[in-house]
Tab-separated table of C-alpha atoms in Angstrom:
chain	number	residue	atom	x	y	z
A	665	MET	CA	0.227	0.162	0.386
A	666	ARG	CA	1.551	3.348	-1.195
A	667	ILE	CA	-0.239	6.125	0.205
A	668	THR	CA	0.748	9.941	-1.027
A	669	LEU	CA	0.050	12.791	1.411
A	670	SER	CA	1.475	16.852	1.527
A	671	PHE	CA	1.684	18.215	4.420
A	672	LEU	CA	-1.077	20.324	4.028
A	673	LEU	CA	-3.525	17.781	4.536
A	674	ILE	CA	-1.001	16.493	7.258
A	675	PHE	CA	-1.153	19.685	9.105
A	676	PHE	CA	-5.094	19.749	9.742
A	677	THR	CA	-5.389	15.568	10.806
A	678	SER	CA	-2.486	16.233	13.671
A	679	GLY	CA	-4.819	15.462	15.698
A	680	MET	CA	-5.649	12.139	14.709
A	681	LEU	CA	-2.276	9.902	16.065
A	682	HIS	CA	-0.661	10.922	19.598
A	683	GLY	CA	1.934	8.949	21.413
A	684	GLN	CA	4.484	9.317	23.581
A	685	PHE	CA	7.525	9.375	21.495
A	686	GLN	CA	11.054	7.922	22.814
A	687	GLU	CA	14.523	9.437	22.624
A	688	ILE	CA	17.249	7.809	23.632
A	689	THR	CA	21.270	8.779	24.811
A	690	ILE	CA	24.375	7.152	22.451
A	691	GLY	CA	26.206	5.259	25.188
A	692	VAL	CA	23.729	5.198	27.957
A	693	VAL	CA	22.132	1.954	27.915
A	694	PRO	CA	19.265	-0.026	30.309
A	695	GLN	CA	21.083	-2.976	32.062
A	696	ALA	CA	18.311	-5.214	31.122
A	697	GLN	CA	18.389	-4.580	27.949
A	698	VAL	CA	21.763	-5.711	27.189
A	699	ALA	CA	20.946	-8.670	29.769
A	700	SER	CA	18.018	-9.601	27.348
A	701	THR	CA	18.843	-13.316	25.978
A	702	GLU	CA	16.149	-13.313	23.008
A	703	TYR	CA	13.113	-11.063	21.552
A	704	ALA	CA	9.793	-12.141	23.198
A	705	LYS	CA	8.047	-11.580	19.864
A	706	ASP	CA	10.553	-13.146	17.326
A	707	PRO	CA	12.203	-16.363	19.296
A	708	ASP	CA	14.307	-16.994	16.363
A	709	ALA	CA	15.517	-13.308	15.520
A	710	ALA	CA	19.394	-12.595	15.725
A	711	ALA	CA	18.394	-9.401	16.516
A	712	TYR	CA	15.899	-7.030	16.418
A	713	VAL	CA	16.754	-3.341	16.488
A	714	ILE	CA	16.063	-1.971	20.565
A	715	HIS	CA	15.771	1.965	19.145
A	716	ASP	CA	15.854	3.577	15.572
A	717	GLU	CA	15.717	7.759	15.600
A	718	GLY	CA	16.436	9.888	12.751
A	719	ALA	CA	15.244	13.811	12.923
A	720	THR	CA	16.090	16.511	9.590
A	721	ARG	CA	15.925	19.727	9.770
A	722	PHE	CA	17.033	23.165	7.959
A	723	ILE	CA	20.202	24.656	8.655
A	724	ILE	CA	21.442	27.843	7.937
A	725	SER	CA	25.088	27.967	7.188
A	726	GLN	CA	26.526	31.096	4.916
A	727	GLY	CA	24.175	32.109	3.516
A	728	GLU	CA	22.472	29.306	2.433
A	729	LEU	CA	19.699	26.030	3.428
A	730	ASN	CA	21.820	23.349	3.999
A	731	VAL	CA	19.945	19.957	5.165
A	732	GLU	CA	20.810	18.829	8.098
A	733	PHE	CA	19.798	14.783	9.482
A	734	LYS	CA	20.731	13.809	12.465
A	735	PHE	CA	20.041	9.496	13.361
A	736	LYS	CA	20.470	7.005	16.174
A	737	SER	CA	20.300	3.736	16.433
A	738	ARG	CA	20.451	1.135	18.705
A	739	VAL	CA	20.408	-2.718	18.257
A	740	LYS	CA	20.539	-6.078	20.367
A	741	VAL	CA	22.861	-9.129	19.230
A	742	LEU	CA	21.197	-11.995	19.967
A	743	GLU	CA	23.347	-14.819	17.895
A	744	LYS	CA	26.512	-14.657	15.758
A	745	ALA	CA	24.700	-14.363	12.983
A	746	GLY	CA	23.673	-10.572	13.897
A	747	LEU	CA	27.134	-9.721	14.661
A	748	GLU	CA	26.159	-8.201	10.868
A	749	TRP	CA	24.796	-5.206	12.179
A	750	ALA	CA	27.982	-4.070	13.947
A	751	ASN	CA	29.420	-3.351	10.601
A	752	VAL	CA	28.047	0.630	9.753
A	753	GLU	CA	28.226	2.534	6.141
A	754	ILE	CA	27.144	5.595	5.377
A	755	PRO	CA	26.812	6.931	2.445
A	756	PHE	CA	26.783	10.118	1.143
A	757	TYR	CA	26.804	12.336	-2.233
A	758	GLN	CA	28.905	14.836	-3.793
A	759	GLU	CA	28.924	16.944	-7.175
A	760	ARG	CA	30.351	19.549	-9.153
A	761	GLY	CA	32.618	20.792	-5.688
A	762	ARG	CA	29.616	20.651	-3.585
A	763	LYS	CA	29.227	17.619	-1.045
A	764	GLU	CA	27.463	16.338	1.796
A	765	SER	CA	29.915	15.720	5.071
A	766	ILE	CA	29.345	13.628	8.097
A	767	LYS	CA	30.381	14.883	11.576
A	768	ASN	CA	30.061	13.871	15.113
A	769	ILE	CA	30.382	9.705	14.291
A	770	LYS	CA	29.438	7.827	18.601
A	771	ALA	CA	29.466	4.076	18.651
A	772	PHE	CA	29.662	2.206	21.342
A	773	SER	CA	29.264	-1.881	22.470
A	774	HIS	CA	27.896	-2.982	25.995
A	775	THR	CA	28.641	-6.674	26.495
A	776	TYR	CA	27.908	-8.476	30.314
A	777	THR	CA	30.295	-10.848	30.753
A	778	GLU	CA	30.679	-12.563	34.436
A	779	ASP	CA	33.951	-12.529	34.523
A	780	GLN	CA	34.276	-8.757	34.291
A	781	GLY	CA	30.405	-7.522	34.320
A	782	MET	CA	29.130	-4.365	31.755
A	783	VAL	CA	32.048	-4.195	29.094
A	784	VAL	CA	31.569	-1.021	27.062
A	785	ARG	CA	33.953	-0.177	24.725
A	786	GLN	CA	33.525	2.884	22.048
A	787	LEU	CA	34.684	3.539	19.028
A	788	ARG	CA	37.471	5.246	18.054
A	789	LYS	CA	38.633	8.178	15.943
A	790	SER	CA	41.041	5.863	13.870
A	791	GLU	CA	38.756	3.602	13.569
A	792	ILE	CA	36.784	5.422	10.268
A	793	TYR	CA	37.024	4.940	7.063
A	794	THR	CA	36.174	6.530	3.677
A	795	GLU	CA	35.264	4.786	0.740
A	796	GLU	CA	34.768	6.124	-2.721
A	797	ILE	CA	32.054	4.483	-3.923
A	798	ASP	CA	31.975	6.551	-7.852
A	799	GLU	CA	32.537	9.830	-9.354
A	800	ASN	CA	29.055	11.145	-6.930
A	801	TRP	CA	28.647	8.420	-4.112
A	802	ALA	CA	31.786	7.516	-1.083
A	803	GLN	CA	30.512	6.000	2.207
A	804	ILE	CA	32.363	6.242	5.738
A	805	LYS	CA	32.853	2.672	7.608
A	806	PHE	CA	33.722	1.006	10.756
A	807	THR	CA	32.725	-1.697	12.938
A	808	ILE	CA	31.521	-1.080	16.069
A	809	PRO	CA	34.280	-2.974	18.639
A	810	GLY	CA	34.006	-5.235	20.889
A	811	ALA	CA	30.515	-6.487	19.455
A	812	SER	CA	30.097	-9.699	20.505
A	813	ALA	CA	26.399	-12.222	20.928
A	814	GLY	CA	24.305	-10.873	24.030
A	815	SER	CA	26.012	-7.237	22.878
A	816	VAL	CA	24.329	-4.394	22.304
A	817	ILE	CA	25.178	-2.033	19.644
A	818	GLU	CA	24.458	1.428	18.539
A	819	TYR	CA	25.637	4.125	16.749
A	820	GLU	CA	24.784	8.102	15.549
A	821	TYR	CA	26.095	10.482	12.990
A	822	THR	CA	25.232	14.096	11.160
A	823	LYS	CA	24.779	14.637	7.847
A	824	VAL	CA	24.930	17.966	6.637
A	825	SER	CA	24.179	18.060	2.900
A	826	PRO	CA	23.845	21.181	0.223
A	827	PHE	CA	21.416	19.217	-1.421
A	828	MET	CA	17.077	19.781	-0.933
A	829	ARG	CA	16.482	16.264	-1.297
A	830	MET	CA	14.969	15.415	2.640
A	831	PRO	CA	16.201	12.439	3.609
A	832	ASP	CA	13.894	9.162	3.165
A	833	TRP	CA	13.079	6.378	6.298
A	834	GLU	CA	12.417	3.563	6.098
A	835	PHE	CA	10.575	1.572	9.543
A	836	GLN	CA	11.313	-1.866	8.854
A	837	GLY	CA	14.305	-4.007	7.854
A	838	SER	CA	14.698	-7.231	7.290
A	839	ILE	CA	15.312	-7.719	11.664
A	840	PRO	CA	12.266	-6.830	13.576
A	841	VAL	CA	12.402	-3.880	14.970
A	842	GLU	CA	10.429	-2.630	18.388
A	843	TYR	CA	10.553	1.193	17.799
A	844	SER	CA	11.471	3.429	15.277
A	845	GLY	CA	10.569	7.894	14.916
A	846	TYR	CA	11.536	9.932	13.112
A	847	LYS	CA	11.012	14.014	13.805
A	848	VAL	CA	11.003	16.872	9.992
A	849	ASN	CA	11.446	19.978	11.196
A	850	VAL	CA	10.248	21.970	7.788
A	851	THR	CA	10.813	25.613	6.637
A	852	PRO	CA	8.446	27.661	4.730
A	853	PHE	CA	10.538	27.915	1.464
A	854	TYR	CA	10.430	24.150	0.466
A	855	THR	CA	7.534	22.216	-0.116
A	856	TYR	CA	7.416	18.715	0.062
A	857	GLN	CA	5.304	14.990	-0.107
A	858	TYR	CA	5.968	12.190	0.763
A	859	ILE	CA	4.741	8.284	0.342
A	860	LEU	CA	3.760	6.184	3.048
A	861	GLN	CA	4.503	2.966	1.722
A	862	GLY	CA	3.888	-0.866	3.691
A	863	ALA	CA	1.014	0.789	5.752
A	864	ASN	CA	-2.139	3.278	5.963
A	865	LYS	CA	-1.336	5.067	9.131
A	866	PHE	CA	0.959	5.697	11.913
A	867	ASP	CA	1.408	4.150	15.728
A	868	GLU	CA	2.346	7.990	16.765
A	869	TYR	CA	1.809	11.210	15.151
A	870	GLU	CA	1.737	14.689	15.686
A	871	SER	CA	2.891	17.352	15.037
A	872	TYR	CA	3.052	21.732	15.367
A	873	LYS	CA	4.499	24.933	15.035
A	874	ASP	CA	8.117	25.392	17.257
A	875	LYS	CA	7.654	28.851	19.403
A	876	ARG	CA	11.707	29.775	18.243
A	877	PRO	CA	11.565	31.762	15.187
A	878	ARG	CA	14.242	32.002	12.928
A	879	ALA	CA	14.608	34.397	10.076
A	880	PHE	CA	16.250	33.743	6.616
A	881	ALA	CA	17.227	36.570	3.921
A	882	GLY	CA	15.020	38.922	6.288
A	883	ILE	CA	11.985	36.651	5.728
A	884	LYS	CA	11.329	35.380	9.719
A	885	PHE	CA	9.209	31.983	9.729
A	886	ASN	CA	8.447	29.784	11.959
A	887	ASP	CA	9.480	25.647	11.764
A	888	MET	CA	6.131	23.342	11.479
A	889	VAL	CA	7.078	20.582	13.373
A	890	TYR	CA	5.997	16.616	12.335
A	891	ARG	CA	6.859	13.646	14.376
A	892	MET	CA	6.098	9.851	13.224
A	893	ALA	CA	7.471	6.445	15.013
A	894	MET	CA	6.008	3.040	14.605
A	895	LYS	CA	6.118	-0.032	16.416
A	896	ASP	CA	6.895	-3.982	17.283
A	897	LEU	CA	7.570	-4.381	12.552
A	898	ASP	CA	7.869	-7.915	12.314
A	899	ALA	CA	11.624	-8.440	9.893
A	900	PHE	CA	10.921	-8.611	6.104
A	901	THR	CA	11.918	-11.578	5.598
A	902	ASP	CA	10.084	-12.609	1.605
A	903	GLU	CA	12.912	-12.096	-0.510
A	904	SER	CA	11.188	-14.615	-3.736
A	905	TYR	CA	11.500	-12.541	-6.341
A	906	ILE	CA	12.085	-9.925	-4.928
A	907	THR	CA	14.676	-7.470	-6.463
A	908	SER	CA	15.189	-5.007	-4.044
A	909	ILE	CA	13.184	-4.974	-0.226
A	910	SER	CA	13.413	-1.153	0.036
A	911	ASP	CA	10.147	-1.710	-2.577
A	912	TYR	CA	7.541	-3.389	-0.238
A	913	ILE	CA	9.080	-2.099	3.320
A	914	THR	CA	7.379	-0.442	4.916
A	915	LYS	CA	8.694	3.108	4.992
A	916	ILE	CA	8.424	6.885	3.841
A	917	ASP	CA	10.097	8.112	1.012
A	918	TRP	CA	10.034	12.569	0.438
A	919	GLN	CA	9.761	14.225	-2.295
A	920	LEU	CA	10.300	18.806	-2.863
A	921	SER	CA	7.219	19.816	-4.566
A	922	GLN	CA	7.319	23.301	-4.289
A	923	ILE	CA	10.312	25.470	-3.760
A	924	ASN	CA	9.414	29.085	-2.433
A	925	TYR	CA	11.752	32.125	-3.523
A	926	PRO	CA	12.024	34.838	-0.541
A	927	ASN	CA	11.761	37.326	-3.957
A	928	GLY	CA	8.571	35.714	-3.835
A	929	ARG	CA	9.458	34.028	-6.815
A	930	VAL	CA	7.537	30.205	-7.086
A	931	GLU	CA	8.777	26.632	-8.745
A	932	ASN	CA	6.774	23.655	-8.836
A	933	TYR	CA	8.568	20.303	-8.837
A	934	MET	CA	7.382	16.652	-9.026
């Protein structure tokens, strides 16, 4: 199921769904999550996502608007097969001398052993690598140190982009997801639509106007904030005859539909 919604429609239906949105602090993990030995909703899972969290907003840099995307992820590794989730790849785009930047990378593993108790390992800068993919794409790569079966692994990063692409968001993946939330701050200068795939509503949703005023190109405005979340998503495992699971999982695809320039000019896309 694919549902296309504009921000105008979301604004007028914002009272339909509310919830207590969850946030995490990377580096601080409840001991119960480290001590757990299985995921009750899927006892056969080799790993599951405890929490995925994303936030996108527009920041002003050198007189221009850039897209800032912050990401956090926490995964419980239950079996050795789940250790592949300790291998992280963060792609970024570059074109004609402009490129996205990745910064503020942090990663930890949390493991409990009878001999040493709680053991926490942190990623070092020397363990982070950059790999060129092609003319326009490269990626940051690292492996979260100290991960083993039973560990909780987590990482976060910030991506800043001069390109006005709103980052898509995947709620579902190839392992179960306990909680996945996304927050978007929108300026009046760009209008987006999104396609919600794999569901007909969010488990949690809210929208509101940010009370902190901002200004760009001499125009004062307040961001509109949208928060959406999904809970207890099954692993997507039906990969028969499927070339890309991205076409079937529960996710949001964003599309730029209109640019509203400070001088009053409007440019339509789509």
